[in-house]
CSV table of C-alpha atoms and ligand atoms in Angstrom, one decimal:
chain,number,residue,atom,x,y,z
A,684,MET,CA,19.1,-22.0,-12.8
A,685,ALA,CA,19.2,-18.2,-12.9
A,686,ILE,CA,17.9,-16.7,-9.7
A,687,ARG,CA,16.5,-13.1,-9.6
A,688,VAL,CA,15.3,-11.1,-6.6
A,689,TRP,CA,11.7,-11.4,-7.8
A,690,ASP,CA,9.8,-13.7,-10.2
A,691,TYR,CA,6.1,-14.1,-10.7
A,692,LEU,CA,6.0,-16.9,-13.3
A,693,ALA,CA,5.6,-19.8,-10.9
A,694,GLU,CA,2.7,-18.0,-9.2
A,695,TYR,CA,1.2,-17.3,-12.6
A,696,HIS,CA,1.2,-20.9,-13.6
A,697,GLN,CA,-0.5,-21.8,-10.3
A,698,GLU,CA,-3.2,-19.1,-10.6
A,699,ARG,CA,-3.6,-19.0,-14.4
A,700,ALA,CA,-7.2,-20.2,-14.6
A,701,ASP,CA,-8.4,-17.8,-12.0
A,702,LEU,CA,-6.5,-14.8,-13.5
A,703,LEU,CA,-7.7,-15.5,-17.1
A,704,ASP,CA,-11.3,-15.9,-15.7
A,705,ALA,CA,-10.9,-12.4,-14.1
A,706,ILE,CA,-9.9,-10.9,-17.5
A,707,GLU,CA,-12.7,-12.7,-19.2
A,708,LYS,CA,-15.2,-11.4,-16.7
A,709,VAL,CA,-14.2,-7.8,-17.3
A,710,PHE,CA,-14.2,-8.2,-21.1
A,711,ARG,CA,-17.7,-9.7,-21.0
A,712,SER,CA,-19.1,-7.2,-18.6
A,713,GLY,CA,-19.8,-4.5,-21.1
A,714,ASN,CA,-18.2,-1.9,-18.9
A,715,LEU,CA,-14.4,-1.3,-19.3
A,716,ILE,CA,-13.9,1.9,-17.2
A,717,LEU,CA,-14.5,1.8,-13.4
A,718,GLY,CA,-17.7,-0.3,-13.1
A,719,GLU,CA,-18.3,-3.4,-11.0
A,720,SER,CA,-14.8,-4.7,-10.8
A,721,VAL,CA,-13.3,-1.4,-9.5
A,722,ASP,CA,-16.2,-0.8,-7.1
A,723,GLY,CA,-15.9,-4.4,-5.9
A,724,PHE,CA,-12.2,-4.2,-5.3
A,725,GLU,CA,-12.6,-0.8,-3.5
A,726,ASP,CA,-15.2,-2.3,-1.2
A,727,GLU,CA,-13.1,-5.4,-0.5
A,728,PHE,CA,-9.8,-3.6,0.1
A,729,ALA,CA,-11.5,-1.1,2.4
A,730,ALA,CA,-13.1,-4.1,4.3
A,731,TYR,CA,-9.8,-5.9,4.6
A,732,HIS,CA,-8.6,-2.8,6.5
A,733,GLY,CA,-11.8,-2.2,8.4
A,734,MET,CA,-11.9,1.2,6.8
A,735,SER,CA,-14.9,3.0,5.3
A,736,HIS,CA,-13.3,4.2,2.0
A,737,CYS,CA,-11.0,3.0,-0.7
A,738,ILE,CA,-10.3,4.8,-3.9
A,739,GLY,CA,-8.6,2.9,-6.7
A,740,VAL,CA,-6.1,4.8,-8.8
A,741,ASP,CA,-3.6,4.1,-11.6
A,742,ASN,CA,-0.4,3.6,-9.6
A,743,GLY,CA,1.2,4.2,-6.2
A,744,THR,CA,2.9,7.4,-7.1
A,745,ASN,CA,-0.5,9.0,-8.1
A,746,ALA,CA,-2.0,7.5,-4.9
A,747,ILE,CA,0.4,9.6,-2.9
A,748,LYS,CA,0.0,12.6,-5.1
A,749,LEU,CA,-3.8,12.7,-5.2
A,750,ALA,CA,-4.0,11.9,-1.5
A,751,LEU,CA,-1.8,14.9,-0.7
A,752,GLN,CA,-4.0,17.1,-3.0
A,753,ALA,CA,-7.2,15.8,-1.4
A,754,MET,CA,-5.7,16.5,2.0
A,755,GLY,CA,-5.1,20.1,0.9
A,756,VAL,CA,-1.3,19.9,0.6
A,757,GLY,CA,0.1,22.2,-2.1
A,758,PRO,CA,2.5,24.9,-3.0
A,759,GLY,CA,4.3,26.5,-0.1
A,760,ASP,CA,3.6,23.5,2.2
A,761,GLU,CA,6.3,21.2,3.7
A,762,VAL,CA,5.9,17.5,4.0
A,763,ILE,CA,8.2,15.6,6.3
A,764,THR,CA,9.4,12.2,5.1
A,765,VAL,CA,12.6,10.1,4.6
A,766,SER,CA,15.3,10.0,2.0
A,767,ASN,CA,15.8,6.3,2.0
A,768,THR,CA,12.6,5.5,0.1
A,769,ALA,CA,11.5,4.8,-3.5
A,770,ALA,CA,11.9,8.0,-5.4
A,771,PRO,CA,8.2,8.2,-6.2
A,772,THR,CA,7.4,9.1,-2.5
A,773,VAL,CA,9.3,12.3,-3.0
A,774,LEU,CA,8.2,12.8,-6.7
A,775,ALA,CA,4.6,12.8,-5.5
A,776,ILE,CA,5.3,15.5,-2.9
A,777,ASP,CA,7.1,17.5,-5.6
A,778,ALA,CA,4.3,17.0,-8.0
A,779,VAL,CA,1.8,18.9,-5.8
A,780,GLY,CA,4.2,21.8,-5.4
A,781,ALA,CA,5.1,21.0,-1.8
A,782,ARG,CA,8.6,20.7,-0.4
A,783,ALA,CA,10.0,17.4,0.9
A,784,VAL,CA,11.8,17.8,4.2
A,785,PHE,CA,13.9,14.8,5.2
A,786,VAL,CA,14.6,13.2,8.6
A,787,ASP,CA,17.2,10.5,9.2
A,788,VAL,CA,16.3,6.9,10.0
A,789,HIS,CA,17.0,4.3,12.7
A,790,GLU,CA,20.1,2.2,12.1
A,791,GLN,CA,18.3,-1.0,13.1
A,792,ASP,CA,15.2,-1.1,10.9
A,793,CYS,CA,16.0,1.7,8.4
A,794,LEU,CA,12.7,3.4,9.2
A,795,MET,CA,11.9,7.1,10.0
A,796,HIS,CA,13.5,8.3,13.2
A,797,VAL,CA,10.3,9.8,14.7
A,798,ASP,CA,12.2,11.7,17.5
A,799,ARG,CA,13.8,13.7,14.7
A,800,VAL,CA,10.5,14.9,13.2
A,801,ALA,CA,9.9,17.6,15.8
A,802,GLU,CA,13.3,19.2,15.0
A,803,VAL,CA,12.3,20.0,11.4
A,804,ILE,CA,8.7,21.2,12.0
A,805,THR,CA,8.1,24.8,10.8
A,806,PRO,CA,5.0,27.0,10.4
A,807,ARG,CA,4.8,25.6,6.8
A,808,THR,CA,4.8,22.0,7.8
A,809,LYS,CA,1.4,20.5,6.7
A,810,ALA,CA,1.9,16.7,6.8
A,811,VAL,CA,4.1,13.8,7.7
A,812,LEU,CA,4.6,11.0,5.2
A,813,PRO,CA,6.0,7.9,7.0
A,814,VAL,CA,7.2,5.2,4.7
A,815,HIS,CA,6.6,1.6,6.0
A,816,LEU,CA,9.7,0.5,4.2
A,817,TYR,CA,10.5,-3.1,3.3
A,818,GLY,CA,7.3,-4.4,5.0
A,819,GLN,CA,7.2,-3.1,8.6
A,820,CYS,CA,5.7,0.0,10.1
A,821,VAL,CA,7.2,3.2,11.3
A,822,ASP,CA,6.5,3.9,15.0
A,823,MET,CA,3.0,5.2,14.5
A,824,THR,CA,2.2,5.6,18.2
A,825,ALA,CA,4.9,8.2,18.7
A,826,LEU,CA,4.2,9.8,15.3
A,827,GLY,CA,0.5,10.0,15.9
A,828,ARG,CA,1.1,11.8,19.2
A,829,LEU,CA,3.5,14.3,17.6
A,830,ALA,CA,1.1,15.0,14.7
A,831,ALA,CA,-1.8,15.6,17.0
A,832,ASP,CA,0.4,18.0,19.2
A,833,HIS,CA,1.4,20.0,16.1
A,834,GLY,CA,-1.8,19.8,14.1
A,835,LEU,CA,-0.2,17.8,11.2
A,836,LEU,CA,-1.8,15.4,8.8
A,837,ILE,CA,-0.4,11.9,8.4
A,838,LEU,CA,-0.3,10.1,5.0
A,839,GLU,CA,1.1,6.6,5.3
A,840,ASP,CA,3.1,5.3,2.3
A,841,CYS,CA,2.0,1.7,2.4
A,842,ALA,CA,3.4,0.7,-1.0
A,843,GLN,CA,5.7,-1.9,0.6
A,844,ALA,CA,3.5,-2.9,3.6
A,845,HIS,CA,0.2,-4.5,2.6
A,846,GLY,CA,-1.0,-6.5,5.5
A,847,ALA,CA,1.8,-5.4,7.9
A,848,ARG,CA,0.7,-4.8,11.5
A,849,GLN,CA,1.9,-2.8,14.5
A,850,HIS,CA,0.5,-3.7,17.9
A,851,GLY,CA,-2.2,-5.5,15.9
A,852,ARG,CA,-3.2,-2.5,13.8
A,853,LEU,CA,-2.9,-2.8,10.0
A,854,ALA,CA,-0.6,-0.5,8.0
A,855,GLY,CA,-2.9,2.0,6.3
A,856,THR,CA,-5.3,2.5,9.3
A,857,MET,CA,-3.1,4.6,11.5
A,858,GLY,CA,-3.1,8.0,9.7
A,859,ASP,CA,-5.5,10.4,8.0
A,860,ALA,CA,-5.1,8.5,4.7
A,861,ALA,CA,-2.8,5.8,3.3
A,862,ALA,CA,-1.4,5.2,-0.2
A,863,PHE,CA,-0.9,1.8,-1.7
A,864,SER,CA,0.9,0.6,-4.9
A,865,PHE,CA,0.0,-2.6,-6.7
A,866,TYR,CA,3.1,-2.6,-8.9
A,867,PRO,CA,3.6,-6.3,-9.8
A,868,THR,CA,6.4,-6.9,-7.3
A,869,LYS,CA,4.5,-5.6,-4.3
A,870,VAL,CA,3.0,-7.8,-1.6
A,871,LEU,CA,-0.3,-7.4,-3.3
A,872,GLY,CA,0.7,-7.0,-6.9
A,873,ALA,CA,-1.3,-6.5,-10.1
A,874,TYR,CA,-0.4,-7.7,-13.6
A,875,GLY,CA,0.5,-4.2,-14.5
A,876,ASP,CA,0.1,-0.9,-12.7
A,877,GLY,CA,-2.4,0.0,-10.0
A,878,GLY,CA,-2.8,1.9,-6.7
A,879,ALA,CA,-5.3,2.9,-4.1
A,880,VAL,CA,-5.9,5.3,-1.2
A,881,VAL,CA,-7.6,4.1,2.0
A,882,THR,CA,-9.1,6.5,4.4
A,883,ALA,CA,-11.9,7.0,7.0
A,884,ASP,CA,-12.4,10.6,6.0
A,885,GLU,CA,-15.4,11.2,3.8
A,886,ALA,CA,-14.2,14.6,2.5
A,887,ILE,CA,-10.8,13.1,1.4
A,888,ASP,CA,-12.8,10.3,-0.3
A,889,GLY,CA,-15.0,12.6,-2.2
A,890,SER,CA,-12.1,14.9,-3.2
A,891,LEU,CA,-10.0,11.9,-4.4
A,892,ARG,CA,-12.9,10.5,-6.5
A,893,ARG,CA,-13.1,13.8,-8.4
A,894,LEU,CA,-9.3,14.2,-8.7
A,895,ARG,CA,-8.9,10.8,-10.3
A,896,TYR,CA,-11.8,11.5,-12.7
A,897,TYR,CA,-10.7,14.8,-14.4
A,898,GLY,CA,-12.1,16.8,-11.4
A,899,MET,CA,-15.7,15.8,-12.3
A,900,GLU,CA,-18.6,14.4,-10.4
A,901,LYS,CA,-18.9,11.4,-12.7
A,902,VAL,CA,-22.4,12.0,-14.0
A,903,TYR,CA,-22.3,15.8,-14.6
A,904,TYR,CA,-19.5,16.3,-17.1
A,905,VAL,CA,-18.6,19.5,-15.3
A,906,VAL,CA,-15.1,20.1,-13.9
A,907,GLU,CA,-15.4,21.5,-10.3
A,908,THR,CA,-11.7,21.6,-9.5
A,909,PRO,CA,-9.3,20.6,-12.3
A,910,GLY,CA,-8.2,17.0,-11.7
A,911,HIS,CA,-6.4,14.2,-13.5
A,912,ASN,CA,-7.2,10.9,-15.2
A,913,CYS,CA,-5.9,8.5,-12.7
A,914,ARG,CA,-8.4,5.6,-12.6
A,915,LEU,CA,-7.6,2.1,-11.6
A,916,ASP,CA,-8.0,-0.1,-14.6
A,917,ALA,CA,-10.9,-2.6,-14.4
A,918,VAL,CA,-8.9,-5.6,-15.5
A,919,GLN,CA,-6.3,-4.9,-12.8
A,920,ALA,CA,-9.0,-4.3,-10.3
A,921,GLU,CA,-10.6,-7.7,-11.0
A,922,ILE,CA,-7.2,-9.4,-10.8
A,923,LEU,CA,-6.5,-7.7,-7.5
A,924,ARG,CA,-9.9,-8.9,-6.1
A,925,ARG,CA,-8.8,-12.5,-6.8
A,926,LYS,CA,-5.4,-11.9,-5.4
A,927,LEU,CA,-6.7,-10.1,-2.3
A,928,THR,CA,-8.3,-13.4,-1.2
A,929,ARG,CA,-4.8,-14.9,-1.1
A,930,LEU,CA,-3.0,-11.9,0.4
A,931,ASP,CA,-2.6,-13.4,3.9
A,932,ALA,CA,-1.3,-16.7,2.3
A,933,TYR,CA,1.3,-14.7,0.2
A,934,ILE,CA,2.4,-13.0,3.4
A,935,GLU,CA,2.8,-16.3,5.2
A,936,ALA,CA,4.8,-17.7,2.3
A,937,ARG,CA,7.1,-14.6,2.5
A,938,ARG,CA,7.5,-15.2,6.2
A,939,ALA,CA,8.5,-18.8,5.6
A,940,VAL,CA,11.2,-17.7,3.2
A,941,ALA,CA,12.4,-15.2,5.7
A,942,ARG,CA,12.6,-17.9,8.4
A,943,ARG,CA,14.6,-20.1,6.1
A,944,TYR,CA,17.1,-17.4,5.4
A,945,ALA,CA,17.4,-16.7,9.2
A,946,GLU,CA,17.9,-20.5,9.8
A,947,GLY,CA,20.4,-20.9,7.0
A,948,LEU,CA,22.5,-17.8,7.7
A,949,GLY,CA,22.0,-17.2,11.5
A,950,ASP,CA,25.2,-19.1,12.5
A,951,ILE,CA,27.7,-17.1,10.4
A,952,LEU,CA,26.7,-13.5,11.3
A,953,ASP,CA,29.4,-12.9,13.9
A,954,ALA,CA,32.1,-14.5,11.8
A,955,THR,CA,31.2,-12.8,8.5
A,956,GLY,CA,29.8,-9.4,9.5
A,957,LEU,CA,26.5,-10.0,7.8
A,958,THR,CA,23.4,-8.4,9.3
A,959,LEU,CA,19.9,-9.8,8.8
A,960,PRO,CA,16.8,-7.7,8.9
A,961,SER,CA,15.6,-6.9,12.4
A,962,VAL,CA,11.9,-6.7,13.3
A,963,THR,CA,11.1,-3.9,15.7
A,964,ALA,CA,9.1,-4.7,18.8
A,965,GLY,CA,5.3,-4.6,18.1
A,966,ASN,CA,5.8,-5.0,14.4
A,967,GLU,CA,4.6,-7.9,12.2
A,968,HIS,CA,6.8,-7.8,9.1
A,969,VAL,CA,5.5,-8.8,5.7
A,970,TYR,CA,8.9,-9.0,4.0
A,971,TYR,CA,8.2,-7.1,0.8
A,972,LEU,CA,12.0,-7.1,0.6
A,973,TYR,CA,14.5,-9.1,2.6
A,974,VAL,CA,17.2,-6.5,3.1
A,975,VAL,CA,20.5,-7.5,4.6
A,976,ARG,CA,23.7,-5.5,5.3
A,977,HIS,CA,27.4,-5.9,4.8
A,978,PRO,CA,30.3,-3.4,4.6
A,979,GLN,CA,31.6,-5.2,1.4
A,980,ARG,CA,28.2,-5.3,-0.3
A,981,ASP,CA,29.4,-4.5,-3.8
A,982,THR,CA,32.0,-7.4,-3.8
A,983,ILE,CA,29.4,-9.8,-2.5
A,984,ILE,CA,26.9,-8.9,-5.2
A,985,GLU,CA,29.6,-9.2,-7.9
A,986,ARG,CA,30.8,-12.6,-6.7
A,987,LEU,CA,27.2,-14.0,-6.5
A,988,ARG,CA,26.9,-13.3,-10.3
A,989,ALA,CA,29.2,-16.4,-10.8
A,990,TYR,CA,26.4,-18.5,-9.2
A,991,ASP,CA,23.8,-17.0,-11.6
A,992,ILE,CA,22.3,-15.0,-8.7
A,993,THR,CA,21.4,-11.4,-9.5
A,994,LEU,CA,20.7,-9.3,-6.4
A,995,THR,CA,19.4,-5.7,-6.2
A,996,ILE,CA,19.8,-2.8,-3.8
A,997,SER,CA,16.7,-0.9,-2.5
A,998,TYR,CA,17.9,1.8,-2.6
A,999,PRO,CA,21.5,2.5,-3.7
A,1000,TRP,CA,21.1,6.3,-3.7
A,1001,PRO,CA,19.2,8.2,-1.1
A,1002,VAL,CA,16.8,10.6,-2.8
A,1003,HIS,CA,18.4,13.8,-1.4
A,1004,THR,CA,21.7,12.8,-3.2
A,1005,MET,CA,20.0,12.4,-6.6
A,1006,THR,CA,20.8,15.0,-9.3
A,1007,GLY,CA,17.1,15.7,-9.8
A,1008,PHE,CA,16.7,16.7,-6.1
A,1009,ARG,CA,19.8,18.7,-5.6
A,1010,ARG,CA,17.6,21.8,-5.5
A,1011,LEU,CA,16.2,20.6,-2.2
A,1012,ARG,CA,19.7,21.6,-0.9
A,1013,TYR,CA,20.7,18.6,1.3
A,1014,ALA,CA,24.5,18.4,1.4
A,1015,ASP,CA,26.2,15.0,1.4
A,1016,GLY,CA,26.6,14.0,5.0
A,1017,SER,CA,23.4,15.7,6.1
A,1018,LEU,CA,21.6,12.4,6.7
A,1019,PRO,CA,24.4,10.2,8.0
A,1020,VAL,CA,22.6,7.0,8.9
A,1021,THR,CA,20.6,7.0,5.6
A,1022,GLU,CA,23.8,7.5,3.6
A,1023,ARG,CA,25.8,4.9,5.5
A,1024,LEU,CA,23.0,2.3,5.1
A,1025,ALA,CA,22.8,3.0,1.3
A,1026,GLY,CA,26.3,1.7,1.0
A,1027,GLU,CA,25.8,-1.5,2.9
A,1028,ILE,CA,22.3,-2.8,2.1
A,1029,PHE,CA,21.2,-5.4,-0.5
A,1030,SER,CA,18.2,-7.5,-1.0
A,1031,LEU,CA,18.0,-11.3,-1.1
A,1032,PRO,CA,15.5,-12.9,-3.5
A,1033,MET,CA,12.0,-12.8,-1.9
A,1034,TYR,CA,8.7,-13.7,-3.4
A,1035,PRO,CA,5.9,-16.0,-2.1
A,1036,SER,CA,6.3,-18.7,-4.8
A,1037,MET,CA,10.1,-18.9,-4.4
A,1038,PRO,CA,11.0,-22.6,-4.7
A,1039,ARG,CA,12.8,-24.2,-1.8
A,1040,ASP,CA,15.8,-25.3,-3.9
A,1041,ARG,CA,16.3,-21.7,-4.9
A,1042,GLN,CA,16.2,-20.6,-1.3
A,1043,ASP,CA,18.8,-23.3,-0.5
A,1044,LYS,CA,21.0,-22.2,-3.5
A,1045,VAL,CA,21.0,-18.6,-2.3
A,1046,ILE,CA,21.9,-19.6,1.2
A,1047,GLY,CA,24.7,-21.9,0.0
A,1048,ALA,CA,26.2,-19.4,-2.4
A,1049,LEU,CA,26.0,-16.5,0.1
A,1050,ARG,CA,27.8,-18.7,2.7
A,1051,GLU,CA,30.5,-19.6,0.3
A,1052,VAL,CA,31.0,-16.0,-0.8
A,1053,LEU,CA,31.1,-14.6,2.8
A,1054,GLU,CA,33.4,-17.3,4.1
A,1055,THR,CA,36.0,-16.6,1.3
A,1056,LEU,CA,35.8,-12.7,1.3
B,1909,LIG,C1,6.5,1.2,-5.3
B,1909,LIG,C2,6.6,2.4,-4.4
B,1909,LIG,C3,5.9,3.6,-4.7
B,1909,LIG,C4,5.3,3.9,-6.1
B,1909,LIG,O1,4.4,3.0,-6.6
B,1909,LIG,P1,4.2,2.9,-8.2
B,1909,LIG,O2,3.0,2.0,-8.2
B,1909,LIG,O3,5.4,2.3,-8.7
B,1909,LIG,O4,3.9,4.3,-8.7
B,1909,LIG,C5,5.9,4.6,-3.8
B,1909,LIG,N1,6.5,4.4,-2.6
B,1909,LIG,C6,7.1,3.3,-2.3
B,1909,LIG,C7,7.8,3.2,-0.9
B,1909,LIG,C8,7.2,2.3,-3.2
B,1909,LIG,O5,7.9,1.1,-2.8
């Protein structure tokens, strides 16, 4: 029984009839680009968030990129974010010609250290891009206050935080706009690529609709401002509509797996040096990833291979240390907490349809490995 960090096949077998019906519906609709399925998903995803606008796009990276453009971020501007994120966060900032400026993170939850943001604000700072990493939110109360004081825009990277809440508010409703990814592994995942931006700002909505459609108002065939082709695919949109009705159930299933890990491993933490994920006060975690820490991370991962368990690290290299971003000129050691965490974190298998016997096998194998280190 090979165990991987993520697997969708059990879920596919459960939902197969509904998913194939979604595909059939689009194929029979006579309209393969945008159309009713994309409109419907946009309405329903906006309504889930209690927001007025949702714009479907082709993936999460372009959701961030187009949202930044629609917010007026471009060459010469600086965008404050974190280095312990999926590289696409920073690629999107780069793609609009802006400069990514990094702040370090909190040791406990690996999230943006909001107190550090003020230290790196310059006259060129245009926006802050908090990443709700692993499934819980950055401190948006403090960040919102800071952004208001300094006249900065906030774009939330919600690629890992569908359905996460902070003091009752949903991720994606606490800034000027929010970018989502529906990459298959995400909490709301498509059967291929997809993304969306959610906003309450009518101007951002209008601008984004043009940017994803060559820069045209759809009916006129005239480019107003050169844009892109970044539409959400109709088949993925219809699949996402079906899965959105089950989003809260997926989240509950993820939380059940997290509880089981905590029950199965909680008694050996002091003796073994393992650290489980901590949920920051006010946050409701959706466990996109179940990220644990240990100083001997690499040995643990290596030994678990003998049990046919393959784990991953999200993420082993902070973005500022990557060859492709050396030109941002962040020396090694410049973000000490981020860099230390990158050497210790690893992810346990986590997906809503994960069978109980696999959860037990992961717990048992990890206990054996840790107790014989
Ligand atoms: C997945 C992810 C993205 C990019 O989304 P894609 O759909 O893969 O382009 C951006 N930011 C974060 C934090 C992510 O996890």
